[in-house]
Short mmCIF file of C-alpha atoms in Angstrom, two decimals:
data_model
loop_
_atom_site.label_atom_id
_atom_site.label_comp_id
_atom_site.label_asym_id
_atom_site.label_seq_id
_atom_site.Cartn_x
_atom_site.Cartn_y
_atom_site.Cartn_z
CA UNK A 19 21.41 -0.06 24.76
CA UNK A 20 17.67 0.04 23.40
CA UNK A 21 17.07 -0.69 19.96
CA UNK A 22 14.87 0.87 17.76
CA UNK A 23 11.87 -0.16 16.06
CA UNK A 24 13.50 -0.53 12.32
CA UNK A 25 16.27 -2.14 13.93
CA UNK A 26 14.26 -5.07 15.07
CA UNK A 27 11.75 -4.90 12.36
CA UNK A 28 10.83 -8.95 11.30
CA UNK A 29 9.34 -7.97 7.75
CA UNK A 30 12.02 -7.79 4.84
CA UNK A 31 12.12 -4.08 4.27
CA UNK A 32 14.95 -2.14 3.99
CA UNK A 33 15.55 1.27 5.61
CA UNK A 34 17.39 4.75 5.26
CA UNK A 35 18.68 7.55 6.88
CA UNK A 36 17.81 6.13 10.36
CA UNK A 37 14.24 4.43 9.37
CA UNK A 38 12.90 7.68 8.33
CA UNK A 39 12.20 5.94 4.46
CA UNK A 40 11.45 2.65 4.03
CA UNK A 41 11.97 0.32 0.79
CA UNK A 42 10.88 -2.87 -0.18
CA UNK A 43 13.61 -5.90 -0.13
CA UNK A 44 13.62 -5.26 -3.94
CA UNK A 45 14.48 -1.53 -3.87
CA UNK A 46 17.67 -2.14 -5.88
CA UNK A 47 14.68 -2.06 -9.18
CA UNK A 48 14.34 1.90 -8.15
CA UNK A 49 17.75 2.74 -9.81
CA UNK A 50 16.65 1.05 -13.04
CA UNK A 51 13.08 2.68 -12.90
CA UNK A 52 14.90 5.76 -12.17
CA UNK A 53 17.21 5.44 -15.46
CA UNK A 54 14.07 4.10 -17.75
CA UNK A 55 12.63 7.86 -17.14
CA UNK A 56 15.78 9.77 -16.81
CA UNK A 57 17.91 8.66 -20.41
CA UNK A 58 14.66 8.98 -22.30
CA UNK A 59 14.49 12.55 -21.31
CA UNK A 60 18.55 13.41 -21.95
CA UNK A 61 17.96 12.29 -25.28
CA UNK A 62 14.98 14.11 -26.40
CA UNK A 63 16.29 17.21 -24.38
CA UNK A 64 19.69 17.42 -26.40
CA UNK A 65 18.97 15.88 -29.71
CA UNK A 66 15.05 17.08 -30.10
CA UNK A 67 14.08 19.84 -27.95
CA UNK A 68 16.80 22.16 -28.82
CA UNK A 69 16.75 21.58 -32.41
CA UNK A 70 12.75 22.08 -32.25
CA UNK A 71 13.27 25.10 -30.51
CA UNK A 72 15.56 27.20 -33.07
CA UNK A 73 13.10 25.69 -35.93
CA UNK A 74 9.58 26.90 -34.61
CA UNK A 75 10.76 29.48 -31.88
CA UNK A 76 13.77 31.24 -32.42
CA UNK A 77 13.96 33.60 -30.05
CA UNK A 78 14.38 32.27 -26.21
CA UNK A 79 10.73 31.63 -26.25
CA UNK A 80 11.62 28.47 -27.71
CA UNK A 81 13.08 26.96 -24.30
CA UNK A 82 9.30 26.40 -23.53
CA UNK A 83 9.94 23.03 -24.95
CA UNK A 84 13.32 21.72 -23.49
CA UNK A 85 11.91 23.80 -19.88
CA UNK A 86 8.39 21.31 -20.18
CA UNK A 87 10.07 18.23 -20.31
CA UNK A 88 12.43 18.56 -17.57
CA UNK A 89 10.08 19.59 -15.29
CA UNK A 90 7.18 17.12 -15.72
CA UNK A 91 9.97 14.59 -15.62
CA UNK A 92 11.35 16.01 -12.40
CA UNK A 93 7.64 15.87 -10.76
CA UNK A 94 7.31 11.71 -11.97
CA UNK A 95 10.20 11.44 -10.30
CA UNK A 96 8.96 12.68 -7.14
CA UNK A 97 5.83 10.85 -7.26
CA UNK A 98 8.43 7.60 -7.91
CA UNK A 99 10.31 8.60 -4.63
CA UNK A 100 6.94 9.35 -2.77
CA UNK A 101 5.44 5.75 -3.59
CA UNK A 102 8.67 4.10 -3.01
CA UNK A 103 10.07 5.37 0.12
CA UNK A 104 7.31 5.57 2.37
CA UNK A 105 4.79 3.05 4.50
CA UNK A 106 2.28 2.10 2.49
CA UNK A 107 0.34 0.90 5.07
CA UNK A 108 1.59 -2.16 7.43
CA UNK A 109 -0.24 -2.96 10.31
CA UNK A 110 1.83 -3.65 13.26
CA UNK A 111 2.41 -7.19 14.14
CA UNK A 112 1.50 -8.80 17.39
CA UNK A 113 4.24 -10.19 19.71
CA UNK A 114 1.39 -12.93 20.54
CA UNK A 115 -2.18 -14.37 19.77
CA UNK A 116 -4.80 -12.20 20.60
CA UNK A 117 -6.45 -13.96 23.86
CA UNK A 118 -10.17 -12.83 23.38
CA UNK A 119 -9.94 -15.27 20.45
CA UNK A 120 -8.38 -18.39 21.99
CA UNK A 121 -10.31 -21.87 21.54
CA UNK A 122 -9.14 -24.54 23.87
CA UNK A 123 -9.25 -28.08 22.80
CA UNK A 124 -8.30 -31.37 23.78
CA UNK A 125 -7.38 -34.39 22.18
CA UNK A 126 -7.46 -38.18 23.77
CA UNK A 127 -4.50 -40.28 23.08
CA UNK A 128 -4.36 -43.70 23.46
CA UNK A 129 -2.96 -44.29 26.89
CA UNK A 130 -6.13 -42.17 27.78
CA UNK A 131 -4.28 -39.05 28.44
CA UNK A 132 -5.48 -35.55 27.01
CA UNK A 133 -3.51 -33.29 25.40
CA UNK A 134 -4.08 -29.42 25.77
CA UNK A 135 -4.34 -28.11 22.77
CA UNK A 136 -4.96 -24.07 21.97
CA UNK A 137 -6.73 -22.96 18.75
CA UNK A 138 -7.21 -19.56 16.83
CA UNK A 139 -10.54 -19.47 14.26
CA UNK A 140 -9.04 -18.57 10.85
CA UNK A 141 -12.02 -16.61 10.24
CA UNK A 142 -13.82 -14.06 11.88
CA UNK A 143 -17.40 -12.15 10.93
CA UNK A 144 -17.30 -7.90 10.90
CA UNK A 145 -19.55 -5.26 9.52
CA UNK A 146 -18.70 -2.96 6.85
CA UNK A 147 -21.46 -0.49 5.94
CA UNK A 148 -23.95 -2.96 7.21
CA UNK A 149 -22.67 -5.63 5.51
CA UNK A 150 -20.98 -9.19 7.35
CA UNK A 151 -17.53 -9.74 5.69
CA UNK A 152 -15.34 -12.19 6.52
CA UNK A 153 -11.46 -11.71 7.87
CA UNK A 154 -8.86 -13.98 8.17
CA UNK A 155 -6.53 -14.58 10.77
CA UNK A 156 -2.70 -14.34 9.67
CA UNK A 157 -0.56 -16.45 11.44
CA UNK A 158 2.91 -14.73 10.58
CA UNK A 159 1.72 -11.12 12.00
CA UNK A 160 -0.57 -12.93 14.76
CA UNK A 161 -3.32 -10.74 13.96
CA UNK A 162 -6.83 -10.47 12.10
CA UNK A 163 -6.50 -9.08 9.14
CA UNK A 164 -8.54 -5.29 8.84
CA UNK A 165 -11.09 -5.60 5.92
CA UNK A 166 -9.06 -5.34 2.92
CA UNK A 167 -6.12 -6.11 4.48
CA UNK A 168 -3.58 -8.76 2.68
CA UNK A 169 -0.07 -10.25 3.97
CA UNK A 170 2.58 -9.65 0.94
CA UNK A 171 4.81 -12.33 0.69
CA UNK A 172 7.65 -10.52 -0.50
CA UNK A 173 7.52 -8.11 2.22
CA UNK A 174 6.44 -10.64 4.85
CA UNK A 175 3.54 -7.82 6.49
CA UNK A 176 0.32 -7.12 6.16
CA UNK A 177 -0.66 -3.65 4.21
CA UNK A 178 -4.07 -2.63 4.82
CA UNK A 179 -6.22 -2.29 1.03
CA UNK A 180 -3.28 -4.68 -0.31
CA UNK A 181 -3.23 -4.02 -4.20
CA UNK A 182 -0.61 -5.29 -5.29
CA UNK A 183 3.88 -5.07 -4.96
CA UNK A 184 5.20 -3.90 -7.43
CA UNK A 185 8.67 -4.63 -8.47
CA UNK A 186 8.96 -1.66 -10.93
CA UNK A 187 8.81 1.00 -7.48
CA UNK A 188 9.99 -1.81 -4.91
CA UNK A 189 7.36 -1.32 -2.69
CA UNK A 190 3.52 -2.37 -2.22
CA UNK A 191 0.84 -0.30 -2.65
CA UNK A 192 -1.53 0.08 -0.07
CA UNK A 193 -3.60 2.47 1.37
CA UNK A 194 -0.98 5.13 2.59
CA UNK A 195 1.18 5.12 -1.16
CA UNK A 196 -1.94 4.26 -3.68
CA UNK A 197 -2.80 7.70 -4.59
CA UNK A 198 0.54 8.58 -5.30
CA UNK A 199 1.16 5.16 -7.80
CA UNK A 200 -1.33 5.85 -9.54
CA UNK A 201 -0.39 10.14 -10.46
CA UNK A 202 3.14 7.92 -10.90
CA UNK A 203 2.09 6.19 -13.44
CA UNK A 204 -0.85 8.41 -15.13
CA UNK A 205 2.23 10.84 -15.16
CA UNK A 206 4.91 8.60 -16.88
CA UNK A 207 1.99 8.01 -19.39
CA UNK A 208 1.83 11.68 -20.20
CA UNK A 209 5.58 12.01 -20.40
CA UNK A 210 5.53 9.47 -22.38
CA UNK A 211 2.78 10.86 -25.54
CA UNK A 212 4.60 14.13 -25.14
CA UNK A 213 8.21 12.83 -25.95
CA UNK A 214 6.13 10.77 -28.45
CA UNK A 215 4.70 13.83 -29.68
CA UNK A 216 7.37 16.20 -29.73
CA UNK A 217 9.77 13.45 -31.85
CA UNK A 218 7.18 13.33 -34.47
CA UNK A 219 6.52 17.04 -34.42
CA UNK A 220 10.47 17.78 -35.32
CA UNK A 221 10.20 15.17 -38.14
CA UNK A 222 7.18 16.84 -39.49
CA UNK A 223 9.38 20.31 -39.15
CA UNK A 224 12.51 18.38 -40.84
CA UNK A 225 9.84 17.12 -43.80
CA UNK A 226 8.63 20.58 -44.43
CA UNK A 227 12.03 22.71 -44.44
CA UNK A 228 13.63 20.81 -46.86
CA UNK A 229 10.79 19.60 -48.74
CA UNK A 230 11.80 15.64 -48.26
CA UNK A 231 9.88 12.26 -47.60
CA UNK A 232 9.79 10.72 -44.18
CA UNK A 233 12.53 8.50 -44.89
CA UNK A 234 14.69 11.38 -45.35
CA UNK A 235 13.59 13.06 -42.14
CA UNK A 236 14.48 10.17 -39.76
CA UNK A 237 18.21 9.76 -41.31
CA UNK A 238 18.59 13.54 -40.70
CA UNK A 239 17.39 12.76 -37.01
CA UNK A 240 17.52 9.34 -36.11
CA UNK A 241 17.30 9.99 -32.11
CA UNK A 242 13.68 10.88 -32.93
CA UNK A 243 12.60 8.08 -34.60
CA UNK A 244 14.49 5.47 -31.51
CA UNK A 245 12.24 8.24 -29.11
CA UNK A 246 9.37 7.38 -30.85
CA UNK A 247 10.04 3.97 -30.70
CA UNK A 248 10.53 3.79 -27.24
CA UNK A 249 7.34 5.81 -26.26
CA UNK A 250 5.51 3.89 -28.61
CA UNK A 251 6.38 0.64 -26.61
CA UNK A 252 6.22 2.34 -23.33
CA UNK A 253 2.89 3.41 -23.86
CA UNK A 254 1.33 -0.37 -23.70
CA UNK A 255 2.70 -0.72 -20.36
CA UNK A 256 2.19 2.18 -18.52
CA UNK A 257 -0.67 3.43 -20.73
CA UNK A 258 -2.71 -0.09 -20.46
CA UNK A 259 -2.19 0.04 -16.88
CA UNK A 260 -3.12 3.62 -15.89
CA UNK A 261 -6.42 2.84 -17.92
CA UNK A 262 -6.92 -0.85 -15.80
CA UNK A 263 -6.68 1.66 -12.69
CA UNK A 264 -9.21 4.00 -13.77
CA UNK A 265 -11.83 1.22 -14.13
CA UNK A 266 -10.74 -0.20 -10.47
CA UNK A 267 -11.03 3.23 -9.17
CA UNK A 268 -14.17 3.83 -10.81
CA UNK A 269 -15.41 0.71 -9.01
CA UNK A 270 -13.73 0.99 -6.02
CA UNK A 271 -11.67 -2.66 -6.07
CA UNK A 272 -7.86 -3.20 -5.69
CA UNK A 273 -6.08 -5.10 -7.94
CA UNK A 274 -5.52 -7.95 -5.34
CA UNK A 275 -9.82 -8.12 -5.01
CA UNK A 276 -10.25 -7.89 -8.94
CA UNK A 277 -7.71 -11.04 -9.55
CA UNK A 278 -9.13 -12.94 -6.77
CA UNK A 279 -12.62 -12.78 -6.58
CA UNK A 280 -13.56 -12.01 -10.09
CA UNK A 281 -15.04 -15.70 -10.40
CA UNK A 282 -16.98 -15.27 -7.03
CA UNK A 283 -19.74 -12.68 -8.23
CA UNK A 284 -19.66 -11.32 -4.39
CA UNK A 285 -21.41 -8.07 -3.78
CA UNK A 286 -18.80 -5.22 -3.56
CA UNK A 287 -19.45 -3.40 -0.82
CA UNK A 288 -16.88 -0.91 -1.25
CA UNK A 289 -18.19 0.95 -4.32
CA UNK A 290 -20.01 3.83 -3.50
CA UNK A 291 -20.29 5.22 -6.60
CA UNK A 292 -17.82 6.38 -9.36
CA UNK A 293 -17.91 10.16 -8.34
CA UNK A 294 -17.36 9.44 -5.11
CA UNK A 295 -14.77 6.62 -5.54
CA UNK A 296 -13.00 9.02 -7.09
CA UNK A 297 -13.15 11.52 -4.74
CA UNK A 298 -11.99 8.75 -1.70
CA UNK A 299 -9.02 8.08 -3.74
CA UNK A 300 -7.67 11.56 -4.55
CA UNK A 301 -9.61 13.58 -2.33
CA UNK A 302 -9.10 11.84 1.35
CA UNK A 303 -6.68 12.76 3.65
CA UNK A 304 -3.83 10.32 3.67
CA UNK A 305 -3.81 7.94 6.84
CA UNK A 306 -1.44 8.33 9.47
CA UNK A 307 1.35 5.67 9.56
CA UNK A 308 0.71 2.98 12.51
CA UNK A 309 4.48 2.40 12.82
CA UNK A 310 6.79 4.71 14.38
CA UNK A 311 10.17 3.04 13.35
CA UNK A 312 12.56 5.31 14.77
CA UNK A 313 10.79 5.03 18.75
CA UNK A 314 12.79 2.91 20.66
CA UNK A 315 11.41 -0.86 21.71
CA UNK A 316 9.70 -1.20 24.61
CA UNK A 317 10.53 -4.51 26.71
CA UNK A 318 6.93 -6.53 27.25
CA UNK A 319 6.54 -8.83 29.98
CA UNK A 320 6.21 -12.33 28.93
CA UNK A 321 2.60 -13.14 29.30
CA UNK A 322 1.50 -16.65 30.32
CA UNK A 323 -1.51 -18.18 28.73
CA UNK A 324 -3.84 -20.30 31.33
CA UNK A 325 -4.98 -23.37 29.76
CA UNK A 326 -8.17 -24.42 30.14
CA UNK A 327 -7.35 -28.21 30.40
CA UNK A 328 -5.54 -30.82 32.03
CA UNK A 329 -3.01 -33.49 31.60
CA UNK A 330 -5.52 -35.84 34.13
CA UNK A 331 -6.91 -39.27 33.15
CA UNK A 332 -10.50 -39.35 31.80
CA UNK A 333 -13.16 -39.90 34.07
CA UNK A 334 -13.51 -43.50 33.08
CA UNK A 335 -9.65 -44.37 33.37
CA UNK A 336 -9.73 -42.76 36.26
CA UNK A 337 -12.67 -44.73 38.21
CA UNK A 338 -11.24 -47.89 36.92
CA UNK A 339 -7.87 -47.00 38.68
CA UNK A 340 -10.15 -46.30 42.43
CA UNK A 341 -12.01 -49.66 41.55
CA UNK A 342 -8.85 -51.63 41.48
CA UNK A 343 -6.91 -50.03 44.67
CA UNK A 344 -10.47 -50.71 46.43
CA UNK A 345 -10.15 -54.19 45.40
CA UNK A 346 -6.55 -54.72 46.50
CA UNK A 347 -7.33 -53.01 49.54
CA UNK A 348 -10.24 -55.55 50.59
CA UNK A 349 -8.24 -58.48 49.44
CA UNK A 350 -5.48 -57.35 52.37
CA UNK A 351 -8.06 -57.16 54.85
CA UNK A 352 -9.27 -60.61 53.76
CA UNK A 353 -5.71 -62.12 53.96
CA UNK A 354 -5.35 -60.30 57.72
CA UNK A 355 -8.41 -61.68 58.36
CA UNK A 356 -7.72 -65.58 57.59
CA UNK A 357 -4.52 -65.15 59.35
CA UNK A 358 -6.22 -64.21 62.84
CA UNK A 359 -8.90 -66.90 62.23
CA UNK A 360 -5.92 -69.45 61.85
CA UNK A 361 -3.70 -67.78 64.89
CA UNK A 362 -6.61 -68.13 66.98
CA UNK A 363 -7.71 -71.64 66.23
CA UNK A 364 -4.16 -72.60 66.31
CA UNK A 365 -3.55 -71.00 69.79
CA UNK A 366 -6.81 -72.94 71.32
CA UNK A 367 -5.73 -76.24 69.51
CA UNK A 368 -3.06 -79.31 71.25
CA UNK A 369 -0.78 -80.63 69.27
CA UNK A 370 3.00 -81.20 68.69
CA UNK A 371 3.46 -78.62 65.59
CA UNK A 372 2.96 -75.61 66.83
CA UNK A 373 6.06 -73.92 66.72
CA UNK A 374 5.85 -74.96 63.11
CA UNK A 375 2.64 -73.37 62.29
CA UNK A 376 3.65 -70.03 64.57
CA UNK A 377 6.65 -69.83 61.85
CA UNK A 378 4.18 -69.94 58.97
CA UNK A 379 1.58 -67.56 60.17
CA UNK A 380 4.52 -65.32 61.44
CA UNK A 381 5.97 -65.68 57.48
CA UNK A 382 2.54 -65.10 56.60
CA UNK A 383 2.16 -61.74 58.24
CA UNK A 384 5.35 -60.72 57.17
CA UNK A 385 4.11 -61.43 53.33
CA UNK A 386 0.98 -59.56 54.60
CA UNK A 387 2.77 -56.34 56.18
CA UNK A 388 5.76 -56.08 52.98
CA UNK A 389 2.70 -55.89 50.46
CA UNK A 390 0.84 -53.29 52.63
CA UNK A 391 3.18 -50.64 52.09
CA UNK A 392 4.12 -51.62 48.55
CA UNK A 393 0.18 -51.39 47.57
CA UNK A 394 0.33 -47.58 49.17
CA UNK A 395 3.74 -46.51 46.91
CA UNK A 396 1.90 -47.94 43.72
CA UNK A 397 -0.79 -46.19 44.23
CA UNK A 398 1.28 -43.20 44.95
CA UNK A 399 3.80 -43.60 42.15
CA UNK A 400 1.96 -45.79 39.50
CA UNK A 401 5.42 -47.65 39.11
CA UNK A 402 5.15 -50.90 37.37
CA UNK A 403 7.79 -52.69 38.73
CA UNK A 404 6.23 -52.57 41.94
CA UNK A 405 2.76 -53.53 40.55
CA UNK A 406 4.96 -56.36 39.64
CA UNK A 407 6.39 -57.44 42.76
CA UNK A 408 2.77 -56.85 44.59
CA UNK A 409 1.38 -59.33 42.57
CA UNK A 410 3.70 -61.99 43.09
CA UNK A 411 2.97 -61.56 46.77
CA UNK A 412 -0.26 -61.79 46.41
CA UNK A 413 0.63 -65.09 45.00
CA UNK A 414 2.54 -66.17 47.61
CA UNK A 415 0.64 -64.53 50.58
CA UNK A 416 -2.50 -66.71 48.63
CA UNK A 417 -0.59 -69.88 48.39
CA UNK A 418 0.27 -69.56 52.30
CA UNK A 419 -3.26 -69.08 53.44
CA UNK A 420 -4.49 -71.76 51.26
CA UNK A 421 -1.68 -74.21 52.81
CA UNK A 422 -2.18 -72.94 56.31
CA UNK A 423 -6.16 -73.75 55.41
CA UNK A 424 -5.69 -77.26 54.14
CA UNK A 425 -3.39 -78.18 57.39
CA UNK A 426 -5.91 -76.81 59.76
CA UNK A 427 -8.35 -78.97 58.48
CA UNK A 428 -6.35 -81.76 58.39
CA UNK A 429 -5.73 -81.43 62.43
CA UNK A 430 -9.27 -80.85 63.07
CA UNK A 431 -9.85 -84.68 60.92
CA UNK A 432 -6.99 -86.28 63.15
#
């Protein structure tokens, strides 16, 4: 049965409803974002709003108040849902190297031998808007990274314009889901001053109708003063960060390219400007998702990768090898050589011994013709044994010549 694209997916993600919304590995954080907006709001809407509402509006135009909040909290949580559960950019992974880019290398060992070796440059030169910026090759997704581009660790892919994962959505935020982070969190900000505000409007309303201190007002209503509270301290986090955005918007950086290359002083080539940075953010029209996890996988054929070396001997090694058959060779012609010289001067020559000397050139040919064929399978098979056992006939095929020599001359003194 074919499987479908989330099913096999390598990154860590986690998917719903089929792989039509994808998560982060850490989308069990979503809940607890979810409940950091949502009990906030309950409060304020039962313990504020409607008491606010029969004190400064008493007829039903009073529900303005109670009707506000619930809706601008239902819309941050939509933005939450819409930066959480959607691809915020990953570029597909490669099932292998990219070929165009292979180096091929070898490296000598000490026995001579080379060793193929295949190489990928971790860096590659492109042009942005005229400019040469460097990319880097990724070895997990086996790809070169697009300008921008950064591998998230927790996910385990690459997002293209990488700002940052954050645990507080359970997803990253890339170029697909950025836009909608950031009304996320300008949003939350806003809910955030107008709890704030309302809480410290109804205390101002409790102060007035019965003519009372502060202190008095927040033990009539003390859910107003922990709202206050809470706001107060939610508004350094959300509030410091919507305001960190707006300068990296206004500049056109991510938060990844701020963090790392602050120190470097490069040129950011990027920022075109804050009117128009702003209008490439919010203005754009969101990128089409490069993934398609609910099409079914499509079996590739393995591909085999020709290397551009070999597992031969170096020139050298090799020419040293020739040289040293060559010289085995001649020394076998040699020894056939002095054994005809000898047959033939023993043939023409009288004497009583020379059945004896027939027996030692025959034993001498025989030495001759075994190491013949045992030269050829060495240098066929490179087996040292048999290098071995040539050389120990050349020893004795050596010894027999020279004693089949020295006896010849001795006849010819006699």
């Amino acid at each position: 049965m074919a499987r479908r694209v989330f099913e096999a997916w390598k990154g860590s993600n986690k998917f719903l409803f089929g792989g039509r919304l994808i998560f982060g590995p850490d989308a069990w954080s979503i809940p607890f974002t979810f409940l950091l907006i949502i009990t906030p709001v309950c409060f304020f809407s039962v313990f504020v709003a409607t008491h606010l509402r029969r004190e400064l509006l008493p007829n039903n135009a009073g529900h303005v108040f109670l009707v506000a909040g619930v809706l601008f909290t239902v819309f941050v949580l939509i933005l939450l849902f819409l930066t959480s559960a959607r691809d915020p950019g990953i570029v597909p992974r490669n099932s292998h190297p990219p070929e165009e880019e292979l180096c091929y290398d070898t490296t000598v060992s000490s026995d001579g031998r080379q060793t193929p070796t295949v190489q990928i440059p971790r860096t590659k030169e492109v042009m942005v808007y005229g400019v040469s910026v460097r990319v880097k090759y990724c070895d997990t997704c086996m790809l070169y990274r697009p300008p921008r581009c950064s591998h998230c660790s927790i996910c385990n892919n690459c997002v293209e314009r990488f700002d940052h994962h954050c645990p507080w959505v359970g997803q990253c935020i890339g170029v697909r889901n950025y836009r909608y982070f950031f009304m996320f969190v300008s949003s939350a900000t806003i809910l955030c001053i107008y709890i704030f505000s309302m809480s410290a409007l109804y205390i101002k309303v409790l102060m007035d109708n019965h003519q009372g201190t502060v202190w008095r007002a927040m033990r009539e209503s003390p859910w107003a003063v922990m709202l206050m509270i809470y706001c107060f301290i939610s508004l350094w986090f959300v509030g410091g960060l919507t305001g960190f955005h707006l300068y990296l918007i206004s500049t056109n950086q991510t938060t990844y390219e701020n963090f790392r290359y602050r120190s470097d002083n490069r040129i950011n080539v990027y920022n075109r400007g804050c009117s128009n940075n702003f209008l490439e953010t919010f203005c754009s029209k969101v990128k089409p998702s490069r993934n398609d996890f609910r099409a079914f996988i499509k079996e590739e054929s393995p591909r085999n990768i020709t290397l551009a070396t070999t597992w031969e001997r170096p020139e050298e090694a090799e020419e040293e090898n020739r040289e040293e058959r060559r010289q085995k060779v001649e020394d076998d012609l040699d020894i056939d050589e002095d054994v005809l010289k000898l047959q033939h001067r023993l043939n023409v020559e009288e004497g009583s011994d020379t059945g004896h000397h027939k027996i030692d050139i025959d034993q001498m040919r025989v030495g001759s013709n075994e190491r013949a064929p045992t030269i050829q399978s060495e240098a066929r098979h490179g087996n040292w044994e048999t290098r071995r056992n040539v050389q120990e006939d050349d020893v004795i095929a050596g010894s027999s010549v020279r004693e089949s020599r020295s006896y010849a001359a001795a006849d010819e003194g006699r």
